[in-house]
Tab-separated table of N, CA and C in Angstrom:
chain	number	residue	atom	x	y	z
O	825	MET	N	23.569	155.576	130.151
O	825	MET	CA	23.414	154.806	131.292
O	825	MET	C	23.846	153.372	130.885
O	826	LYS	N	23.382	152.923	129.732
O	826	LYS	CA	23.750	151.613	129.312
O	826	LYS	C	25.278	151.543	129.005
O	827	LEU	N	25.822	152.638	128.503
O	827	LEU	CA	27.207	152.603	128.320
O	827	LEU	C	28.023	152.402	129.627
O	828	LEU	N	27.590	153.062	130.599
O	828	LEU	CA	28.267	152.996	131.922
O	828	LEU	C	28.137	151.632	132.470
O	829	LEU	N	27.037	150.969	132.341
O	829	LEU	CA	26.924	149.576	132.836
O	829	LEU	C	27.772	148.613	132.100
O	830	ASN	N	27.871	148.857	130.732
O	830	ASN	CA	28.672	147.971	129.932
O	830	ASN	C	30.216	148.192	130.254
O	831	LEU	N	30.605	149.400	130.536
O	831	LEU	CA	31.909	149.761	130.902
O	831	LEU	C	32.308	149.177	132.309
O	832	ALA	N	31.378	149.163	133.208
O	832	ALA	CA	31.501	148.556	134.533
O	832	ALA	C	31.691	147.108	134.480
O	833	LEU	N	30.878	146.421	133.610
O	833	LEU	CA	30.997	145.025	133.378
O	833	LEU	C	32.352	144.595	132.771
O	834	ILE	N	32.823	145.383	131.809
O	834	ILE	CA	34.097	145.040	131.223
O	834	ILE	C	35.228	145.155	132.167
O	835	ILE	N	35.178	146.227	133.087
O	835	ILE	CA	36.219	146.336	134.127
O	835	ILE	C	36.119	145.180	135.074
O	836	LEU	N	34.908	144.892	135.504
O	836	LEU	CA	34.764	143.700	136.371
O	836	LEU	C	35.293	142.446	135.875
O	837	ILE	N	34.989	142.092	134.644
O	837	ILE	CA	35.421	140.922	133.955
O	837	ILE	C	36.930	140.913	133.862
O	838	SER	N	37.609	142.027	133.341
O	838	SER	CA	39.000	142.051	133.273
O	838	SER	C	39.669	141.869	134.613
O	839	HIS	N	39.101	142.516	135.706
O	839	HIS	CA	39.766	142.362	136.987
O	839	HIS	C	39.663	140.982	137.424
O	840	SER	N	38.491	140.287	137.158
O	840	SER	CA	38.324	138.904	137.597
O	840	SER	C	39.236	137.941	136.874
O	841	THR	N	39.420	138.195	135.527
O	841	THR	CA	40.279	137.465	134.767
O	841	THR	C	41.782	137.591	135.301
O	842	ALA	N	42.142	138.854	135.606
O	842	ALA	CA	43.511	139.077	136.046
O	842	ALA	C	43.775	138.374	137.371
O	843	LYS	N	42.732	138.262	138.211
O	843	LYS	CA	42.972	137.460	139.500
O	843	LYS	C	42.987	136.029	139.209
O	844	LEU	N	42.353	135.532	138.222
O	844	LEU	CA	42.300	134.109	137.875
O	844	LEU	C	43.702	133.677	137.470
O	845	ASN	N	44.470	134.584	136.812
O	845	ASN	CA	45.831	134.170	136.325
O	845	ASN	C	46.796	134.686	137.334
O	846	GLY	N	46.392	135.068	138.465
O	846	GLY	CA	47.349	135.567	139.528
O	846	GLY	C	47.802	136.970	139.362
O	847	GLY	N	47.194	137.722	138.557
O	847	GLY	CA	47.588	139.085	138.251
O	847	GLY	C	48.952	139.105	137.621
O	848	GLY	N	49.271	138.088	136.896
O	848	GLY	CA	50.517	137.933	136.199
O	848	GLY	C	51.513	137.067	137.002
O	849	PHE	N	51.262	136.706	138.189
O	849	PHE	CA	52.138	135.883	139.048
O	849	PHE	C	51.907	134.458	138.767
O	850	GLY	N	50.969	133.983	137.922
O	850	GLY	CA	50.798	132.634	137.603
O	850	GLY	C	49.443	132.098	138.035
O	851	GLU	N	48.764	131.425	136.990
O	851	GLU	CA	47.430	130.828	137.341
O	851	GLU	C	47.564	129.534	137.892
O	852	LYS	N	48.706	128.829	137.957
O	852	LYS	CA	48.817	127.557	138.597
O	852	LYS	C	48.796	127.610	140.136
O	853	TYR	N	49.102	128.736	140.696
O	853	TYR	CA	49.176	128.915	142.121
O	853	TYR	C	47.658	128.953	142.679
O	854	ASN	N	47.542	128.549	143.889
O	854	ASN	CA	46.192	128.610	144.645
O	854	ASN	C	46.240	129.929	145.368
O	855	TRP	N	45.853	130.983	144.697
O	855	TRP	CA	45.748	132.272	145.309
O	855	TRP	C	44.603	132.434	146.231
O	856	VAL	N	44.735	132.957	147.313
O	856	VAL	CA	43.696	133.158	148.366
O	856	VAL	C	43.587	134.641	148.479
O	857	PRO	N	42.355	135.180	148.694
O	857	PRO	CA	42.265	136.590	148.975
O	857	PRO	C	42.623	136.857	150.425
O	858	TRP	N	43.243	138.040	150.621
O	858	TRP	CA	43.670	138.446	151.957
O	858	TRP	C	42.531	138.230	153.043
O	859	GLU	N	41.344	138.572	152.701
O	859	GLU	CA	40.338	138.489	153.617
O	859	GLU	C	40.080	137.052	154.153
O	860	GLN	N	40.468	136.068	153.406
O	860	GLN	CA	40.358	134.652	153.773
O	860	GLN	C	41.626	133.959	154.185
O	861	ALA	N	42.745	134.561	154.015
O	861	ALA	CA	44.031	134.010	154.193
O	861	ALA	C	44.255	133.544	155.630
O	862	LYS	N	43.973	134.419	156.634
O	862	LYS	CA	44.349	133.916	158.047
O	862	LYS	C	43.408	132.732	158.417
O	863	THR	N	42.150	132.774	158.006
O	863	THR	CA	41.251	131.632	158.304
O	863	THR	C	41.761	130.341	157.720
O	864	VAL	N	42.165	130.435	156.379
O	864	VAL	CA	42.674	129.254	155.749
O	864	VAL	C	43.978	128.791	156.313
O	865	ALA	N	44.809	129.679	156.623
O	865	ALA	CA	46.140	129.401	157.277
O	865	ALA	C	45.966	128.627	158.542
O	866	LYS	N	45.032	129.164	159.332
O	866	LYS	CA	44.819	128.496	160.638
O	866	LYS	C	44.207	127.087	160.448
O	867	SER	N	43.234	126.901	159.531
O	867	SER	CA	42.573	125.649	159.438
O	867	SER	C	43.510	124.601	158.769
O	868	GLU	N	44.320	125.061	157.836
O	868	GLU	CA	45.220	124.177	157.217
O	868	GLU	C	46.677	124.054	157.856
O	869	ASP	N	46.889	124.911	158.888
O	869	ASP	CA	48.108	124.896	159.650
O	869	ASP	C	49.308	125.154	158.689
O	870	LYS	N	49.138	126.225	157.812
O	870	LYS	CA	50.194	126.680	156.868
O	870	LYS	C	50.525	128.114	157.019
O	871	PRO	N	51.849	128.413	156.809
O	871	PRO	CA	52.189	129.799	156.900
O	871	PRO	C	51.645	130.532	155.584
O	872	ILE	N	51.714	131.855	155.739
O	872	ILE	CA	51.185	132.759	154.571
O	872	ILE	C	52.329	133.352	153.851
O	873	MET	N	52.393	133.322	152.524
O	873	MET	CA	53.331	134.124	151.727
O	873	MET	C	52.474	135.176	151.107
O	874	LEU	N	52.823	136.368	151.411
O	874	LEU	CA	52.089	137.596	150.954
O	874	LEU	C	52.954	138.324	150.023
O	875	ILE	N	52.498	138.581	148.809
O	875	ILE	CA	53.177	139.404	147.832
O	875	ILE	C	52.362	140.726	147.722
O	876	LEU	N	52.985	141.825	147.992
O	876	LEU	CA	52.488	143.163	147.914
O	876	LEU	C	53.094	143.788	146.708
O	877	HIS	N	52.196	144.239	145.744
O	877	HIS	CA	52.689	144.845	144.389
O	877	HIS	C	51.726	145.851	143.827
O	878	LYS	N	52.131	146.574	142.897
O	878	LYS	CA	51.437	147.570	142.289
O	878	LYS	C	51.320	147.280	140.729
O	879	SER	N	50.270	147.575	140.009
O	879	SER	CA	50.199	147.217	138.601
O	879	SER	C	51.068	148.114	137.789
O	880	TRP	N	51.351	149.269	138.249
O	880	TRP	CA	52.236	150.168	137.506
O	880	TRP	C	53.758	150.078	137.729
O	881	CYS	N	54.150	149.268	138.706
O	881	CYS	CA	55.519	149.185	139.223
O	881	CYS	C	56.360	148.423	138.368
O	882	GLY	N	57.569	148.923	137.899
O	882	GLY	CA	58.493	148.230	136.958
O	882	GLY	C	59.102	147.011	137.646
O	883	ALA	N	59.482	147.141	138.907
O	883	ALA	CA	60.106	145.964	139.612
O	883	ALA	C	59.062	144.895	139.811
O	884	CYS	N	57.794	145.247	140.042
O	884	CYS	CA	56.690	144.283	140.215
O	884	CYS	C	56.496	143.587	138.888
O	885	LYS	N	56.491	144.258	137.841
O	885	LYS	CA	56.289	143.742	136.514
O	885	LYS	C	57.381	142.693	136.204
O	886	ARG	N	58.661	142.921	136.605
O	886	ARG	CA	59.792	141.993	136.411
O	886	ARG	C	59.686	140.806	137.302
O	887	LEU	N	59.048	140.982	138.565
O	887	LEU	CA	58.986	139.826	139.373
O	887	LEU	C	57.919	138.828	138.973
O	888	LYS	N	56.879	139.272	138.263
O	888	LYS	CA	55.730	138.510	137.865
O	888	LYS	C	56.192	137.246	137.020
O	889	PRO	N	56.911	137.477	135.841
O	889	PRO	CA	57.242	136.196	135.186
O	889	PRO	C	58.300	135.281	135.881
O	890	ILE	N	59.032	135.861	136.804
O	890	ILE	CA	59.980	135.060	137.584
O	890	ILE	C	59.177	134.099	138.470
O	891	VAL	N	58.071	134.531	139.101
O	891	VAL	CA	57.291	133.722	139.949
O	891	VAL	C	56.410	132.797	139.090
O	892	SER	N	55.825	133.394	138.073
O	892	SER	CA	54.813	132.563	137.310
O	892	SER	C	55.432	131.357	136.585
O	893	VAL	N	56.740	131.383	136.252
O	893	VAL	CA	57.284	130.188	135.436
O	893	VAL	C	58.142	129.349	136.437
O	894	SER	N	58.288	129.648	137.672
O	894	SER	CA	59.183	128.886	138.517
O	894	SER	C	58.468	127.590	139.123
O	895	ASP	N	58.966	126.461	138.686
O	895	ASP	CA	58.493	125.149	139.268
O	895	ASP	C	58.833	125.031	140.731
O	896	GLU	N	60.036	125.584	141.155
O	896	GLU	CA	60.454	125.520	142.478
O	896	GLU	C	59.511	126.303	143.416
O	897	ILE	N	59.230	127.474	143.054
O	897	ILE	CA	58.329	128.299	143.906
O	897	ILE	C	56.942	127.671	143.856
O	898	LEU	N	56.492	127.162	142.733
O	898	LEU	CA	55.175	126.484	142.725
O	898	LEU	C	55.027	125.326	143.526
O	899	ASP	N	56.168	124.471	143.580
O	899	ASP	CA	56.205	123.271	144.464
O	899	ASP	C	56.133	123.675	145.968
O	900	LEU	N	56.920	124.586	146.310
O	900	LEU	CA	57.011	125.042	147.735
O	900	LEU	C	55.616	125.824	148.173
O	901	SER	N	54.971	126.423	147.119
O	901	SER	CA	53.793	127.099	147.413
O	901	SER	C	52.664	126.260	147.956
O	902	GLN	N	52.726	124.950	147.689
O	902	GLN	CA	51.698	124.014	148.130
O	902	GLN	C	51.735	123.955	149.680
O	903	LYS	N	52.735	124.296	150.300
O	903	LYS	CA	52.854	124.272	151.733
O	903	LYS	C	52.529	125.672	152.351
O	904	PHE	N	52.157	126.625	151.599
O	904	PHE	CA	51.832	127.976	152.028
O	904	PHE	C	50.333	128.364	151.638
O	905	VAL	N	49.917	129.352	152.322
O	905	VAL	CA	48.656	129.994	151.767
O	905	VAL	C	49.183	131.206	150.991
O	906	MET	N	48.910	131.220	149.743
O	906	MET	CA	49.468	132.312	148.918
O	906	MET	C	48.574	133.332	148.682
O	907	VAL	N	49.056	134.620	148.974
O	907	VAL	CA	48.257	135.798	148.801
O	907	VAL	C	48.961	136.871	147.891
O	908	ASN	N	48.249	137.417	146.955
O	908	ASN	CA	48.748	138.260	145.949
O	908	ASN	C	47.905	139.563	146.093
O	909	SER	N	48.430	140.626	146.634
O	909	SER	CA	47.640	141.794	146.884
O	909	SER	C	48.291	142.953	145.990
O	910	GLU	N	47.365	143.345	145.122
O	910	GLU	CA	47.729	144.270	144.078
O	910	GLU	C	47.036	145.619	144.313
O	911	ASP	N	47.815	146.733	144.004
O	911	ASP	CA	47.331	148.127	144.093
O	911	ASP	C	46.772	148.381	145.534
O	912	ASP	N	45.482	148.666	145.555
O	912	ASP	CA	44.875	149.054	146.886
O	912	ASP	C	44.133	147.842	147.587
O	913	GLU	N	44.321	146.625	147.108
O	913	GLU	CA	43.789	145.528	147.841
O	913	GLU	C	44.364	145.422	149.177
O	914	ALA	N	43.642	144.959	150.156
O	914	ALA	CA	44.102	144.738	151.513
O	914	ALA	C	45.081	143.693	151.385
O	915	PRO	N	46.115	143.798	152.281
O	915	PRO	CA	46.415	144.696	153.298
O	915	PRO	C	47.276	145.821	152.913
O	916	MET	N	47.268	146.123	151.619
O	916	MET	CA	48.236	147.204	151.095
O	916	MET	C	48.364	148.426	151.939
O	917	GLY	N	47.274	148.959	152.494
O	917	GLY	CA	47.274	150.287	153.267
O	917	GLY	C	47.702	150.050	154.675
O	918	ASP	N	47.874	148.817	155.163
O	918	ASP	CA	48.117	148.573	156.563
O	918	ASP	C	49.583	148.778	156.814
O	919	ASP	N	49.944	149.824	157.662
O	919	ASP	CA	51.324	150.139	158.005
O	919	ASP	C	52.143	149.005	158.635
O	920	SER	N	51.490	148.076	159.228
O	920	SER	CA	52.260	147.007	159.870
O	920	SER	C	52.911	146.207	158.901
O	921	PHE	N	52.624	146.212	157.605
O	921	PHE	CA	53.321	145.432	156.560
O	921	PHE	C	54.388	146.239	155.933
O	922	SER	N	54.635	147.502	156.419
O	922	SER	CA	55.756	148.318	156.009
O	922	SER	C	56.931	148.136	156.980
O	923	LEU	N	57.484	146.917	157.050
O	923	LEU	CA	58.409	146.546	158.006
O	923	LEU	C	59.709	147.322	158.037
O	924	ASP	N	60.138	147.706	156.657
O	924	ASP	CA	61.316	148.528	156.536
O	924	ASP	C	61.077	149.564	155.471
O	925	GLY	N	59.927	149.973	155.355
O	925	GLY	CA	59.507	150.945	154.270
O	925	GLY	C	58.326	150.446	153.395
O	926	GLY	N	57.814	151.364	152.686
O	926	GLY	CA	56.654	151.082	151.916
O	926	GLY	C	56.849	150.738	150.423
O	927	TYR	N	58.156	150.413	150.161
O	927	TYR	CA	58.577	150.044	148.756
O	927	TYR	C	57.732	148.814	148.225
O	928	ILE	N	57.781	148.601	146.953
O	928	ILE	CA	57.166	147.413	146.405
O	928	ILE	C	57.988	146.878	145.303
O	929	PRO	N	57.951	145.671	144.975
O	929	PRO	CA	57.168	144.634	145.579
O	929	PRO	C	57.839	144.221	146.848
O	930	ARG	N	57.068	143.703	147.742
O	930	ARG	CA	57.534	143.113	148.998
O	930	ARG	C	56.906	141.783	149.099
O	931	ILE	N	57.605	140.749	149.642
O	931	ILE	CA	57.127	139.539	150.100
O	931	ILE	C	57.336	139.343	151.580
O	932	ILE	N	56.201	139.137	152.220
O	932	ILE	CA	56.217	138.992	153.684
O	932	ILE	C	55.649	137.701	154.073
O	933	PHE	N	56.200	137.029	155.121
O	933	PHE	CA	55.788	135.716	155.556
O	933	PHE	C	55.135	135.914	156.951
O	934	LEU	N	54.031	135.243	157.067
O	934	LEU	CA	53.280	135.181	158.313
O	934	LEU	C	53.154	133.735	158.763
O	935	ASP	N	52.945	133.468	159.963
O	935	ASP	CA	52.754	132.168	160.515
O	935	ASP	C	51.289	131.782	160.416
O	936	SER	N	51.040	130.575	160.776
O	936	SER	CA	49.596	130.026	160.552
O	936	SER	C	48.594	130.750	161.413
O	937	ALA	N	49.097	131.450	162.408
O	937	ALA	CA	48.193	132.323	163.361
O	937	ALA	C	47.973	133.682	162.754
O	938	GLY	N	48.714	133.987	161.675
O	938	GLY	CA	48.448	135.285	161.085
O	938	GLY	C	49.425	136.382	161.557
O	939	ASN	N	50.426	135.967	162.364
O	939	ASN	CA	51.392	136.909	162.895
O	939	ASN	C	52.534	137.165	161.826
O	940	ILE	N	52.874	138.365	161.639
O	940	ILE	CA	53.932	138.797	160.751
O	940	ILE	C	55.230	138.268	161.252
O	941	ARG	N	56.006	137.556	160.487
O	941	ARG	CA	57.307	136.981	160.907
O	941	ARG	C	58.404	137.818	160.152
O	942	PRO	N	58.783	138.967	160.774
O	942	PRO	CA	59.791	139.853	160.109
O	942	PRO	C	61.206	139.228	160.015
O	943	GLU	N	61.498	138.138	160.807
O	943	GLU	CA	62.828	137.479	160.747
O	943	GLU	C	63.002	136.650	159.405
O	944	PHE	N	61.892	136.418	158.665
O	944	PHE	CA	62.049	135.722	157.376
O	944	PHE	C	62.112	136.840	156.281
O	945	SER	N	63.318	137.258	155.969
O	945	SER	CA	63.431	138.268	154.962
O	945	SER	C	64.539	137.797	153.955
O	946	ASN	N	64.792	138.560	152.942
O	946	ASN	CA	65.846	138.164	151.925
O	946	ASN	C	67.181	138.537	152.533
O	947	VAL	N	67.846	137.438	152.981
O	947	VAL	CA	69.139	137.608	153.663
O	947	VAL	C	70.192	138.171	152.611
O	948	ALA	N	69.954	138.088	151.372
O	948	ALA	CA	70.875	138.618	150.378
O	948	ALA	C	70.917	140.105	150.311
O	949	ARG	N	69.826	140.678	150.854
O	949	ARG	CA	69.618	142.195	150.696
O	949	ARG	C	70.276	142.992	151.760
O	950	GLY	N	70.738	142.360	152.856
O	950	GLY	CA	71.356	143.225	153.954
O	950	GLY	C	70.293	144.023	154.697
O	951	ASP	N	70.564	145.271	155.107
O	951	ASP	CA	69.644	145.957	155.877
O	951	ASP	C	68.546	146.750	155.152
O	952	LYS	N	68.793	146.964	153.849
O	952	LYS	CA	67.948	147.846	153.157
O	952	LYS	C	66.997	146.990	152.131
O	953	TYR	N	65.808	147.261	152.181
O	953	TYR	CA	64.867	146.497	151.230
O	953	TYR	C	64.846	144.906	151.450
O	954	LYS	N	64.760	144.610	152.703
O	954	LYS	CA	64.932	143.193	153.208
O	954	LYS	C	63.827	142.355	152.659
O	955	TYR	N	62.675	142.862	152.217
O	955	TYR	CA	61.534	142.142	151.805
O	955	TYR	C	61.298	142.186	150.225
O	956	PHE	N	62.409	142.590	149.498
O	956	PHE	CA	62.418	142.612	148.118
O	956	PHE	C	63.151	141.457	147.696
O	957	TYR	N	62.583	140.651	146.729
O	957	TYR	CA	63.084	139.396	146.308
O	957	TYR	C	63.191	139.479	144.721
O	958	PRO	N	64.371	139.693	144.227
O	958	PRO	CA	64.463	139.727	142.594
O	958	PRO	C	64.661	138.417	141.934
O	959	SER	N	64.872	137.237	142.718
O	959	SER	CA	65.218	136.031	142.069
O	959	SER	C	64.543	134.864	142.684
O	960	VAL	N	64.361	133.773	141.844
O	960	VAL	CA	63.774	132.564	142.330
O	960	VAL	C	64.561	132.004	143.555
O	961	GLY	N	65.914	132.091	143.495
O	961	GLY	CA	66.720	131.574	144.605
O	961	GLY	C	66.507	132.251	145.923
O	962	ASP	N	66.344	133.569	145.858
O	962	ASP	CA	66.104	134.354	147.013
O	962	ASP	C	64.760	134.004	147.584
O	963	ILE	N	63.743	133.832	146.741
O	963	ILE	CA	62.320	133.522	147.241
O	963	ILE	C	62.378	132.120	147.857
O	964	THR	N	62.873	131.092	147.131
O	964	THR	CA	62.827	129.765	147.682
O	964	THR	C	63.744	129.577	148.913
O	965	ARG	N	64.795	130.356	149.015
O	965	ARG	CA	65.602	130.342	150.267
O	965	ARG	C	64.768	130.685	151.489
O	966	SER	N	63.991	131.750	151.258
O	966	SER	CA	63.102	132.242	152.367
O	966	SER	C	61.962	131.247	152.667
O	967	MET	N	61.464	130.830	151.615
O	967	MET	CA	60.309	129.844	151.767
O	967	MET	C	60.816	128.705	152.508
O	968	GLY	N	61.972	128.139	152.144
O	968	GLY	CA	62.561	126.985	152.885
O	968	GLY	C	62.775	127.251	154.332
O	969	ASN	N	63.302	128.483	154.676
O	969	ASN	CA	63.659	128.902	156.002
O	969	ASN	C	62.334	128.917	156.837
O	970	VAL	N	61.328	129.502	156.272
O	970	VAL	CA	59.905	129.567	156.883
O	970	VAL	C	59.462	128.151	157.249
O	971	LEU	N	59.527	127.237	156.237
O	971	LEU	CA	58.990	125.982	156.533
O	971	LEU	C	59.853	125.275	157.517
O	972	LYS	N	61.135	125.365	157.467
O	972	LYS	CA	62.010	124.707	158.431
O	972	LYS	C	61.834	125.218	159.914
O	973	HIS	N	61.761	126.434	160.064
O	973	HIS	CA	61.605	127.015	161.367
O	973	HIS	C	60.134	126.982	161.981
O	974	ILE	N	59.181	127.191	161.158
O	974	ILE	CA	57.890	127.168	161.662
O	974	ILE	C	57.343	125.675	161.867
O	975	THR	N	57.836	124.800	161.037
O	975	THR	CA	57.509	123.333	161.247
O	975	THR	C	58.192	122.804	162.515
O	976	GLN	N	59.423	123.243	162.709
O	976	GLN	CA	60.149	122.683	163.943
O	976	GLN	C	59.489	123.178	165.152
O	977	ARG	N	58.971	124.411	165.137
O	977	ARG	CA	58.250	124.933	166.466
O	977	ARG	C	56.971	124.213	166.553
O	978	ASN	N	56.194	123.999	165.486
O	978	ASN	CA	54.907	123.355	165.583
O	978	ASN	C	55.050	121.851	166.079
O	979	GLU	N	56.281	121.256	165.775
O	979	GLU	CA	56.396	119.818	166.243
O	979	GLU	C	56.794	119.702	167.627
O	980	LEU	N	57.289	120.835	168.285
O	980	LEU	CA	57.800	120.770	169.642
O	980	LEU	C	56.622	120.663	170.661
């Protein structure tokens, strides 16, 4: 019994530590749990940038250092509520986030009211895998588009 409790404690600590460093996506970011994201977005009037990924996924593992070391993404992230949903964390199982399939990693943008904004996708990808972002430039381009269009609408 004591062994089981110690094992559970180790798992809990390692999971908490992984979330503190953004699960590999960077500890400098202000990551917000999905359960709080819509409330924070509404109160701060910020759009949401949601990263859906799996711990075992090769493409997800390649994306992590790209995001974690990018000063450009980090700077723009201050204007977003940043959510990093790994494995089975919400909203991973929600089909409404499978806009063009259930592949991973996907980056999906939502407005400050929590509405999914499918028009903000990776324009470099064409029709297939539109929410897959393999580079800093792809991510920052979409982040800039979100800020430009959502800010313009809020100012009207």
